[in-house]
PDB file of C-alpha atoms and ligand atoms in Angstrom:
ATOM      1  CA  MET Y   1     336.298 227.666 -85.226  1.00  0.00           C
ATOM      2  CA  ASN Y   2     340.072 227.742 -82.987  1.00  0.00           C
ATOM      3  CA  ASN Y   3     340.669 224.982 -80.836  1.00  0.00           C
ATOM      4  CA  ALA Y   4     343.438 223.522 -82.826  1.00  0.00           C
ATOM      5  CA  GLU Y   5     343.212 220.728 -80.196  1.00  0.00           C
ATOM      6  CA  LEU Y   6     338.908 219.737 -80.371  1.00  0.00           C
ATOM      7  CA  TYR Y   7     339.477 220.085 -84.232  1.00  0.00           C
ATOM      8  CA  GLN Y   8     342.504 217.894 -84.420  1.00  0.00           C
ATOM      9  CA  LYS Y   9     340.377 214.654 -81.950  1.00  0.00           C
ATOM     10  CA  SER Y  10     336.960 215.644 -84.220  1.00  0.00           C
ATOM     11  CA  ASN Y  11     337.488 216.317 -88.160  1.00  0.00           C
ATOM     12  CA  ASN Y  12     337.582 212.769 -90.033  1.00  0.00           C
ATOM     13  CA  LEU Y  13     335.080 213.877 -92.255  1.00  0.00           C
ATOM     14  CA  GLN Y  14     337.542 216.718 -93.507  1.00  0.00           C
ATOM     15  CA  LYS Y  15     340.837 214.669 -93.182  1.00  0.00           C
ATOM     16  CA  ARG Y  16     338.802 211.585 -95.221  1.00  0.00           C
ATOM     17  CA  ASP Y  17     338.030 214.139 -97.482  1.00  0.00           C
ATOM     18  CA  ALA Y  18     341.482 215.274 -98.251  1.00  0.00           C
ATOM     19  CA  LEU Y  19     342.958 212.273 -98.491  1.00  0.00           C
ATOM     20  CA  GLU Y  20     340.456 210.376-101.107  1.00  0.00           C
ATOM     21  CA  CYS Y  21     339.806 213.666-103.077  1.00  0.00           C
ATOM     22  CA  LEU Y  22     344.086 214.051-103.303  1.00  0.00           C
ATOM     23  CA  GLN Y  23     343.744 210.142-104.340  1.00  0.00           C
ATOM     24  CA  GLU Y  24     341.151 210.900-106.959  1.00  0.00           C
ATOM     25  CA  TYR Y  25     342.489 213.516-108.809  1.00  0.00           C
ATOM     26  CA  ALA Y  26     346.860 212.962-108.010  1.00  0.00           C
ATOM     27  CA  ARG Y  27     346.606 211.809-112.104  1.00  0.00           C
ATOM     28  CA  LYS Y  28     345.312 214.740-112.904  1.00  0.00           C
ATOM     29  CA  ILE Y  29     347.991 217.526-111.110  1.00  0.00           C
ATOM     30  CA  LYS Y  30     350.794 218.623-113.159  1.00  0.00           C
ATOM     31  CA  TRP Y  31     353.187 217.915-110.616  1.00  0.00           C
ATOM     32  CA  LYS Y  32     356.880 219.704-109.508  1.00  0.00           C
ATOM     33  CA  LYS Y  33     359.780 219.320-108.819  1.00  0.00           C
ATOM     34  CA  ASP Y  34     361.578 220.757-105.668  1.00  0.00           C
ATOM     35  CA  VAL Y  35     358.581 222.683-105.087  1.00  0.00           C
ATOM     36  CA  SER Y  36     356.884 225.455-103.176  1.00  0.00           C
ATOM     37  CA  VAL Y  37     353.753 224.741-101.460  1.00  0.00           C
ATOM     38  CA  ILE Y  38     351.343 226.609-100.223  1.00  0.00           C
ATOM     39  CA  ASP Y  39     348.362 225.196 -97.371  1.00  0.00           C
ATOM     40  CA  ILE Y  40     345.529 227.726 -97.520  1.00  0.00           C
ATOM     41  CA  GLY Y  41     343.276 227.452 -94.754  1.00  0.00           C
ATOM     42  CA  CYS Y  42     345.542 224.543 -92.372  1.00  0.00           C
ATOM     43  CA  GLY Y  43     343.557 224.330 -89.337  1.00  0.00           C
ATOM     44  CA  ASP Y  44     345.884 222.870 -87.187  1.00  0.00           C
ATOM     45  CA  GLY Y  45     348.328 221.701 -89.610  1.00  0.00           C
ATOM     46  CA  SER Y  46     347.832 217.956 -89.195  1.00  0.00           C
ATOM     47  CA  VAL Y  47     346.153 218.029 -93.073  1.00  0.00           C
ATOM     48  CA  THR Y  48     349.125 219.911 -94.058  1.00  0.00           C
ATOM     49  CA  THR Y  49     351.291 217.915 -92.882  1.00  0.00           C
ATOM     50  CA  ALA Y  50     349.784 214.013 -92.626  1.00  0.00           C
ATOM     51  CA  ILE Y  51     348.452 214.317 -95.738  1.00  0.00           C
ATOM     52  CA  THR Y  52     349.885 216.770 -98.054  1.00  0.00           C
ATOM     53  CA  LYS Y  53     353.111 216.241 -98.066  1.00  0.00           C
ATOM     54  CA  LYS Y  54     352.755 212.391 -98.451  1.00  0.00           C
ATOM     55  CA  PHE Y  55     351.793 213.498-102.272  1.00  0.00           C
ATOM     56  CA  LEU Y  56     354.803 215.711-102.160  1.00  0.00           C
ATOM     57  CA  PRO Y  57     357.629 213.496-101.724  1.00  0.00           C
ATOM     58  CA  ASN Y  58     359.905 216.153-103.330  1.00  0.00           C
ATOM     59  CA  CYS Y  59     358.531 219.605-101.359  1.00  0.00           C
ATOM     60  CA  LYS Y  60     361.320 221.956-100.684  1.00  0.00           C
ATOM     61  CA  GLU Y  61     359.510 223.763 -98.347  1.00  0.00           C
ATOM     62  CA  ILE Y  62     355.731 224.085 -97.450  1.00  0.00           C
ATOM     63  CA  VAL Y  63     353.602 227.005 -95.775  1.00  0.00           C
ATOM     64  CA  GLY Y  64     350.537 226.371 -94.188  1.00  0.00           C
ATOM     65  CA  CYS Y  65     348.754 229.283 -93.353  1.00  0.00           C
ATOM     66  CA  ASP Y  66     345.057 229.983 -91.482  1.00  0.00           C
ATOM     67  CA  ILE Y  67     343.443 232.824 -90.509  1.00  0.00           C
ATOM     68  CA  SER Y  68     343.182 232.086 -86.200  1.00  0.00           C
ATOM     69  CA  LYS Y  69     346.200 232.769 -84.554  1.00  0.00           C
ATOM     70  CA  GLN Y  70     345.903 229.890 -82.314  1.00  0.00           C
ATOM     71  CA  MET Y  71     345.698 226.735 -84.729  1.00  0.00           C
ATOM     72  CA  ILE Y  72     348.339 228.921 -85.986  1.00  0.00           C
ATOM     73  CA  GLN Y  73     350.243 228.475 -82.343  1.00  0.00           C
ATOM     74  CA  PHE Y  74     349.206 225.256 -82.292  1.00  0.00           C
ATOM     75  CA  ALA Y  75     350.753 223.631 -85.756  1.00  0.00           C
ATOM     76  CA  ASN Y  76     354.310 225.510 -85.052  1.00  0.00           C
ATOM     77  CA  ASP Y  77     354.444 224.475 -82.032  1.00  0.00           C
ATOM     78  CA  LYS Y  78     354.027 220.281 -83.464  1.00  0.00           C
ATOM     79  CA  PHE Y  79     354.541 220.219 -86.743  1.00  0.00           C
ATOM     80  CA  SER Y  80     356.773 222.479 -87.799  1.00  0.00           C
ATOM     81  CA  SER Y  81     360.330 221.312 -89.361  1.00  0.00           C
ATOM     82  CA  GLU Y  82     363.188 222.840 -91.484  1.00  0.00           C
ATOM     83  CA  THR Y  83     360.029 222.661 -94.356  1.00  0.00           C
ATOM     84  CA  THR Y  84     357.220 223.124 -92.467  1.00  0.00           C
ATOM     85  CA  SER Y  85     355.882 226.498 -91.323  1.00  0.00           C
ATOM     86  CA  PHE Y  86     353.083 227.926 -90.477  1.00  0.00           C
ATOM     87  CA  MET Y  87     351.970 231.549 -90.607  1.00  0.00           C
ATOM     88  CA  VAL Y  88     348.488 234.093 -90.578  1.00  0.00           C
ATOM     89  CA  LEU Y  89     347.144 234.913 -93.352  1.00  0.00           C
ATOM     90  CA  ASP Y  90     343.559 235.866 -94.736  1.00  0.00           C
ATOM     91  CA  ILE Y  91     342.910 234.798 -97.699  1.00  0.00           C
ATOM     92  CA  GLU Y  92     340.361 237.316 -98.289  1.00  0.00           C
ATOM     93  CA  GLY Y  93     342.566 239.949 -97.108  1.00  0.00           C
ATOM     94  CA  ASP Y  94     345.454 241.804 -98.855  1.00  0.00           C
ATOM     95  CA  LEU Y  95     348.753 239.673 -99.968  1.00  0.00           C
ATOM     96  CA  PRO Y  96     351.944 240.376 -98.016  1.00  0.00           C
ATOM     97  CA  GLU Y  97     353.756 241.670-101.369  1.00  0.00           C
ATOM     98  CA  GLN Y  98     356.772 239.311-100.731  1.00  0.00           C
ATOM     99  CA  MET Y  99     354.374 236.584-100.979  1.00  0.00           C
ATOM    100  CA  ARG Y 100     353.316 236.828-104.692  1.00  0.00           C
ATOM    101  CA  ALA Y 101     354.466 234.265-107.340  1.00  0.00           C
ATOM    102  CA  GLU Y 102     356.395 232.547-104.436  1.00  0.00           C
ATOM    103  CA  PHE Y 103     354.289 228.798-104.861  1.00  0.00           C
ATOM    104  CA  HIS Y 104     354.124 225.372-107.391  1.00  0.00           C
ATOM    105  CA  HIS Y 105     351.003 224.290-105.680  1.00  0.00           C
ATOM    106  CA  ALA Y 106     348.303 226.192-103.521  1.00  0.00           C
ATOM    107  CA  PHE Y 107     346.045 223.463-101.861  1.00  0.00           C
ATOM    108  CA  SER Y 108     342.819 224.922 -99.458  1.00  0.00           C
ATOM    109  CA  PHE Y 109     340.636 221.396 -97.800  1.00  0.00           C
ATOM    110  CA  TYR Y 110     337.745 222.480 -96.283  1.00  0.00           C
ATOM    111  CA  THR Y 111     338.234 226.878 -95.920  1.00  0.00           C
ATOM    112  CA  LEU Y 112     336.792 228.563 -99.151  1.00  0.00           C
ATOM    113  CA  HIS Y 113     333.197 227.560 -98.487  1.00  0.00           C
ATOM    114  CA  TRP Y 114     333.521 230.105 -94.987  1.00  0.00           C
ATOM    115  CA  VAL Y 115     334.767 232.738 -97.356  1.00  0.00           C
ATOM    116  CA  LYS Y 116     332.248 235.522 -98.117  1.00  0.00           C
ATOM    117  CA  GLN Y 117     334.377 236.873-101.126  1.00  0.00           C
ATOM    118  CA  GLN Y 118     334.890 234.489-103.069  1.00  0.00           C
ATOM    119  CA  GLU Y 119     335.933 236.186-106.153  1.00  0.00           C
ATOM    120  CA  HIS Y 120     338.421 238.695-104.442  1.00  0.00           C
ATOM    121  CA  ALA Y 121     340.274 234.597-102.157  1.00  0.00           C
ATOM    122  CA  PHE Y 122     340.525 233.249-106.342  1.00  0.00           C
ATOM    123  CA  LYS Y 123     342.384 236.092-107.575  1.00  0.00           C
ATOM    124  CA  ASN Y 124     344.627 235.823-104.459  1.00  0.00           C
ATOM    125  CA  ILE Y 125     345.208 232.102-105.190  1.00  0.00           C
ATOM    126  CA  TYR Y 126     345.808 233.135-108.485  1.00  0.00           C
ATOM    127  CA  ASP Y 127     348.417 235.536-107.499  1.00  0.00           C
ATOM    128  CA  LEU Y 128     349.932 233.026-105.061  1.00  0.00           C
ATOM    129  CA  LEU Y 129     351.070 231.164-107.721  1.00  0.00           C
ATOM    130  CA  GLN Y 130     353.833 231.292-110.117  1.00  0.00           C
ATOM    131  CA  ASP Y 131     353.213 230.704-113.739  1.00  0.00           C
ATOM    132  CA  GLY Y 132     353.168 226.797-114.448  1.00  0.00           C
ATOM    133  CA  GLY Y 133     352.092 226.831-110.723  1.00  0.00           C
ATOM    134  CA  ASN Y 134     348.886 225.454-110.169  1.00  0.00           C
ATOM    135  CA  CYS Y 135     346.187 225.103-107.179  1.00  0.00           C
ATOM    136  CA  PHE Y 136     343.758 221.968-105.848  1.00  0.00           C
ATOM    137  CA  LEU Y 137     340.581 223.286-104.135  1.00  0.00           C
ATOM    138  CA  ILE Y 138     337.921 221.055-101.899  1.00  0.00           C
ATOM    139  CA  PHE Y 139     335.041 222.883-100.489  1.00  0.00           C
ATOM    140  CA  LEU Y 140     331.471 222.911 -99.209  1.00  0.00           C
ATOM    141  CA  GLY Y 141     328.704 223.179-101.922  1.00  0.00           C
ATOM    142  CA  HIS Y 142     325.335 221.804 -99.619  1.00  0.00           C
ATOM    143  CA  MET Y 143     325.885 219.752 -96.340  1.00  0.00           C
ATOM    144  CA  PRO Y 144     322.665 219.881 -93.792  1.00  0.00           C
ATOM    145  CA  LEU Y 145     324.972 221.558 -91.002  1.00  0.00           C
ATOM    146  CA  PHE Y 146     324.358 224.971 -92.413  1.00  0.00           C
ATOM    147  CA  ASP Y 147     320.538 223.540 -92.906  1.00  0.00           C
ATOM    148  CA  VAL Y 148     320.851 223.117 -88.801  1.00  0.00           C
ATOM    149  CA  PHE Y 149     322.081 226.519 -87.872  1.00  0.00           C
ATOM    150  CA  ARG Y 150     319.588 228.749 -90.016  1.00  0.00           C
ATOM    151  CA  ILE Y 151     316.912 226.287 -88.209  1.00  0.00           C
ATOM    152  CA  LEU Y 152     318.236 227.443 -85.451  1.00  0.00           C
ATOM    153  CA  ALA Y 153     318.715 231.086 -85.693  1.00  0.00           C
ATOM    154  CA  ARG Y 154     315.060 231.069 -85.946  1.00  0.00           C
ATOM    155  CA  SER Y 155     313.909 229.874 -82.964  1.00  0.00           C
ATOM    156  CA  ASN Y 156     313.747 231.820 -79.938  1.00  0.00           C
ATOM    157  CA  ARG Y 157     316.751 230.498 -77.803  1.00  0.00           C
ATOM    158  CA  TRP Y 158     319.132 231.183 -80.650  1.00  0.00           C
ATOM    159  CA  SER Y 159     318.058 233.928 -82.970  1.00  0.00           C
ATOM    160  CA  LEU Y 160     320.130 236.374 -81.358  1.00  0.00           C
ATOM    161  CA  TRP Y 161     323.349 233.960 -80.174  1.00  0.00           C
ATOM    162  CA  LEU Y 162     323.380 233.216 -84.215  1.00  0.00           C
ATOM    163  CA  ARG Y 163     322.392 236.487 -85.499  1.00  0.00           C
ATOM    164  CA  ASP Y 164     324.493 236.498 -88.560  1.00  0.00           C
ATOM    165  CA  VAL Y 165     324.060 233.114 -89.560  1.00  0.00           C
ATOM    166  CA  ASP Y 166     324.426 234.320 -93.526  1.00  0.00           C
ATOM    167  CA  LYS Y 167     328.095 235.115 -92.900  1.00  0.00           C
ATOM    168  CA  PHE Y 168     328.598 231.136 -91.983  1.00  0.00           C
ATOM    169  CA  VAL Y 169     326.619 229.421 -94.683  1.00  0.00           C
ATOM    170  CA  SER Y 170     328.703 228.717 -97.537  1.00  0.00           C
ATOM    171  CA  PRO Y 171     328.146 230.741-100.434  1.00  0.00           C
ATOM    172  CA  TYR Y 172     327.499 227.243-102.337  1.00  0.00           C
ATOM    173  CA  HIS Y 173     324.915 225.500-100.391  1.00  0.00           C
ATOM    174  CA  ASP Y 174     321.324 226.783-102.086  1.00  0.00           C
ATOM    175  CA  SER Y 175     323.248 227.305-105.585  1.00  0.00           C
ATOM    176  CA  GLN Y 176     321.684 225.136-108.095  1.00  0.00           C
ATOM    177  CA  ASP Y 177     325.355 225.101-110.965  1.00  0.00           C
ATOM    178  CA  PRO Y 178     327.999 226.296-107.858  1.00  0.00           C
ATOM    179  CA  ASP Y 179     330.850 223.914-110.079  1.00  0.00           C
ATOM    180  CA  LYS Y 180     329.631 226.123-113.209  1.00  0.00           C
ATOM    181  CA  GLU Y 181     329.169 229.056-111.355  1.00  0.00           C
ATOM    182  CA  ILE Y 182     333.269 228.251-110.102  1.00  0.00           C
ATOM    183  CA  LYS Y 183     334.415 227.287-113.248  1.00  0.00           C
ATOM    184  CA  ARG Y 184     333.357 230.959-115.175  1.00  0.00           C
ATOM    185  CA  MET Y 185     335.015 232.182-112.142  1.00  0.00           C
ATOM    186  CA  MET Y 186     338.223 231.173-112.373  1.00  0.00           C
ATOM    187  CA  CYS Y 187     338.386 231.698-116.115  1.00  0.00           C
ATOM    188  CA  LYS Y 188     337.386 235.343-115.594  1.00  0.00           C
ATOM    189  CA  ILE Y 189     340.730 235.305-113.484  1.00  0.00           C
ATOM    190  CA  GLY Y 190     342.700 233.827-115.674  1.00  0.00           C
ATOM    191  CA  PHE Y 191     343.317 230.276-114.091  1.00  0.00           C
ATOM    192  CA  THR Y 192     343.713 227.659-117.301  1.00  0.00           C
ATOM    193  CA  ASN Y 193     342.642 224.400-117.652  1.00  0.00           C
ATOM    194  CA  VAL Y 194     340.103 225.153-115.186  1.00  0.00           C
ATOM    195  CA  GLU Y 195     337.936 221.772-114.284  1.00  0.00           C
ATOM    196  CA  VAL Y 196     335.508 221.629-111.326  1.00  0.00           C
ATOM    197  CA  GLN Y 197     333.568 218.680-110.269  1.00  0.00           C
ATOM    198  CA  TYR Y 198     330.077 219.089-107.656  1.00  0.00           C
ATOM    199  CA  LYS Y 199     330.299 215.180-105.875  1.00  0.00           C
ATOM    200  CA  PRO Y 200     328.194 214.218-104.035  1.00  0.00           C
ATOM    201  CA  LYS Y 201     329.433 212.332-100.334  1.00  0.00           C
ATOM    202  CA  SER Y 202     328.051 210.824 -97.320  1.00  0.00           C
ATOM    203  CA  PHE Y 203     329.848 210.265 -94.029  1.00  0.00           C
ATOM    204  CA  ILE Y 204     328.510 208.175 -90.479  1.00  0.00           C
ATOM    205  CA  TYR Y 205     328.736 209.074 -87.391  1.00  0.00           C
ATOM    206  CA  ASN Y 206     328.444 206.533 -85.179  1.00  0.00           C
ATOM    207  CA  SER Y 207     327.280 208.301 -81.749  1.00  0.00           C
ATOM    208  CA  LEU Y 208     324.943 211.417 -80.914  1.00  0.00           C
ATOM    209  CA  GLU Y 209     328.950 212.473 -78.812  1.00  0.00           C
ATOM    210  CA  ALA Y 210     331.036 212.277 -81.939  1.00  0.00           C
ATOM    211  CA  VAL Y 211     328.506 214.035 -84.429  1.00  0.00           C
ATOM    212  CA  LYS Y 212     328.444 216.687 -80.905  1.00  0.00           C
ATOM    213  CA  LYS Y 213     331.978 217.374 -81.439  1.00  0.00           C
ATOM    214  CA  ALA Y 214     332.280 217.284 -84.799  1.00  0.00           C
ATOM    215  CA  VAL Y 215     330.204 220.209 -84.635  1.00  0.00           C
ATOM    216  CA  LYS Y 216     331.748 222.108 -81.825  1.00  0.00           C
ATOM    217  CA  ALA Y 217     335.265 221.468 -82.949  1.00  0.00           C
ATOM    218  CA  VAL Y 218     333.289 224.109 -86.216  1.00  0.00           C
ATOM    219  CA  ASN Y 219     330.835 225.906 -84.858  1.00  0.00           C
ATOM    220  CA  PRO Y 220     331.668 229.818 -86.177  1.00  0.00           C
ATOM    221  CA  PHE Y 221     329.004 231.227 -83.270  1.00  0.00           C
ATOM    222  CA  GLU Y 222     330.648 233.674 -79.884  1.00  0.00           C
ATOM    223  CA  ILE Y 223     328.234 231.882 -77.061  1.00  0.00           C
ATOM    224  CA  PRO Y 224     329.040 231.475 -74.054  1.00  0.00           C
ATOM    225  CA  ASP Y 225     331.269 228.226 -72.781  1.00  0.00           C
ATOM    226  CA  GLU Y 226     327.926 227.250 -70.409  1.00  0.00           C
ATOM    227  CA  LEU Y 227     325.892 227.803 -73.243  1.00  0.00           C
ATOM    228  CA  HIS Y 228     327.511 225.152 -75.999  1.00  0.00           C
ATOM    229  CA  ASP Y 229     325.881 222.391 -74.696  1.00  0.00           C
ATOM    230  CA  GLU Y 230     322.433 223.564 -74.964  1.00  0.00           C
ATOM    231  CA  LEU Y 231     323.057 224.488 -77.892  1.00  0.00           C
ATOM    232  CA  LEU Y 232     324.725 220.536 -79.053  1.00  0.00           C
ATOM    233  CA  GLU Y 233     321.222 219.431 -77.506  1.00  0.00           C
ATOM    234  CA  ASP Y 234     319.275 221.697 -79.522  1.00  0.00           C
ATOM    235  CA  TYR Y 235     320.975 220.902 -82.656  1.00  0.00           C
ATOM    236  CA  ILE Y 236     320.923 216.852 -81.972  1.00  0.00           C
ATOM    237  CA  GLY Y 237     317.357 218.028 -81.480  1.00  0.00           C
ATOM    238  CA  ILE Y 238     317.113 219.115 -85.160  1.00  0.00           C
ATOM    239  CA  VAL Y 239     319.082 216.317 -86.935  1.00  0.00           C
ATOM    240  CA  ARG Y 240     316.398 214.028 -84.797  1.00  0.00           C
ATOM    241  CA  ASP Y 241     313.687 216.079 -86.636  1.00  0.00           C
ATOM    242  CA  MET Y 242     315.170 216.166 -89.563  1.00  0.00           C
ATOM    243  CA  GLN Y 243     315.677 211.913 -89.791  1.00  0.00           C
ATOM    244  CA  LEU Y 244     319.264 212.114 -90.149  1.00  0.00           C
ATOM    245  CA  ILE Y 245     319.790 209.727 -86.775  1.00  0.00           C
ATOM    246  CA  ASP Y 246     318.638 205.414 -87.087  1.00  0.00           C
ATOM    247  CA  ILE Y 247     319.700 203.072 -85.177  1.00  0.00           C
ATOM    248  CA  ASP Y 248     321.459 199.737 -86.483  1.00  0.00           C
ATOM    249  CA  ASN Y 249     319.632 197.625 -85.051  1.00  0.00           C
ATOM    250  CA  ASN Y 250     322.464 194.252 -86.480  1.00  0.00           C
ATOM    251  CA  ASN Y 251     324.689 195.609 -84.847  1.00  0.00           C
ATOM    252  CA  VAL Y 252     324.009 195.464 -80.705  1.00  0.00           C
ATOM    253  CA  GLU Y 253     321.607 199.287 -81.085  1.00  0.00           C
ATOM    254  CA  GLN Y 254     324.225 201.039 -82.202  1.00  0.00           C
ATOM    255  CA  VAL Y 255     323.012 204.646 -83.134  1.00  0.00           C
ATOM    256  CA  VAL Y 256     323.835 206.238 -87.233  1.00  0.00           C
ATOM    257  CA  VAL Y 257     323.827 209.306 -88.305  1.00  0.00           C
ATOM    258  CA  ARG Y 258     324.562 209.906 -91.764  1.00  0.00           C
ATOM    259  CA  THR Y 259     325.184 212.779 -93.561  1.00  0.00           C
ATOM    260  CA  ASN Y 260     324.238 213.676 -97.246  1.00  0.00           C
ATOM    261  CA  TYR Y 261     326.715 216.391 -98.162  1.00  0.00           C
ATOM    262  CA  ASN Y 262     328.135 218.216-101.580  1.00  0.00           C
ATOM    263  CA  LEU Y 263     331.588 218.524-102.159  1.00  0.00           C
ATOM    264  CA  ILE Y 264     333.521 221.304-104.730  1.00  0.00           C
ATOM    265  CA  ILE Y 265     336.725 220.010-105.783  1.00  0.00           C
ATOM    266  CA  ALA Y 266     338.318 222.466-107.754  1.00  0.00           C
ATOM    267  CA  TYR Y 267     341.312 222.999-109.781  1.00  0.00           C
ATOM    268  CA  GLY Y 268     343.581 225.346-112.027  1.00  0.00           C
ATOM    269  CA  GLU Y 269     346.551 226.508-113.363  1.00  0.00           C
ATOM    270  CA  LYS Y 270     348.018 230.145-114.529  1.00  0.00           C
TER     271      LYS Y 270
HETATM  272  C1  J10 J 301     337.098 223.406 -91.307  1.00  0.00           C
HETATM  273  O1  J10 J 301     336.341 222.923 -91.330  1.00  0.00           O
HETATM  274  C2  J10 J 301     335.178 222.739 -92.053  1.00  0.00           C
HETATM  275  O2  J10 J 301     334.955 223.721 -92.610  1.00  0.00           O
HETATM  276  C3  J10 J 301     333.650 221.488 -92.254  1.00  0.00           C
HETATM  277  C4  J10 J 301     332.322 221.858 -92.397  1.00  0.00           C
HETATM  278  C5  J10 J 301     331.849 222.381 -92.317  1.00  0.00           C
HETATM  279  C6  J10 J 301     331.958 220.773 -92.538  1.00  0.00           C
HETATM  280  C7  J10 J 301     331.635 219.658 -90.072  1.00  0.00           C
HETATM  281  C8  J10 J 301     330.571 218.302 -90.309  1.00  0.00           C
HETATM  282  C9  J10 J 301     330.271 217.879 -89.492  1.00  0.00           C
HETATM  283  C10 J10 J 301     330.711 219.064 -88.147  1.00  0.00           C
HETATM  284  C11 J10 J 301     328.826 217.427 -89.014  1.00  0.00           C
HETATM  285  C12 J10 J 301     327.250 217.576 -89.274  1.00  0.00           C
HETATM  286  C13 J10 J 301     327.199 216.206 -88.773  1.00  0.00           C
HETATM  287  C14 J10 J 301     325.434 216.657 -89.335  1.00  0.00           C
HETATM  288  C15 J10 J 301     324.769 215.651 -88.698  1.00  0.00           C
HETATM  289  C16 J10 J 301     324.641 217.610 -90.106  1.00  0.00           C
END
């Protein structure tokens, strides 16, 4: 997931959810004035800039961070300004000392489902916040994309390339009560006024090409470029077997691919 240009063109689902969730939950967030903000897992920087800043008119400083050097390079080239900067940071790693207790608000959109050491990442988010600061995090629970990856990983053709598939499945994909699990973890770390919601969502792609681009933009597996098209064809074959593809006869035989998934929305204060 290092191709910023592709990601920027094919992240409509992620952008829609970030915007919708911020709109819906803005009332619950205790907003501060002249704030310092961190956006964890900022990717290409477009959500940090276009969405987060809309909700933060009094923002003194916003720092977007991501594990990918290529994404950060792209974000700095395209979106950095006097108040906005981007830096490489692995939220699962050790925090630089100077970042501790630096921020009033921490946001994270569509990142934490890639993180295996959940408690370590959440503790880091807690440590990034000043006393009285808060975090607003959205990430995936159950998502059919992970089922398709698992099915591909069981096939003879792809088992070698996708051998570490479970490294890339959301820790909450198979959970019964992820909201309770996360609330318990956040309270244990020390967060207060914790609210976690597990919310069913749906997104429609209007062509198979759009699905392929969206999958390619987030594909975490290291496979040679020349195998990508074949992998995406096989991905679509499984989506077809899962009966997620419909033809809309009212609209000149338009292809409709519906994906139903569950989003985790978490808020906590320090
Ligand atoms: C940074 O963005 C992400 O992590 C987003 C993810 C993992 C979900 C992207 C959703 C896609 C590609 C749709 C999958 C389509 C299906 C028909 C299952």
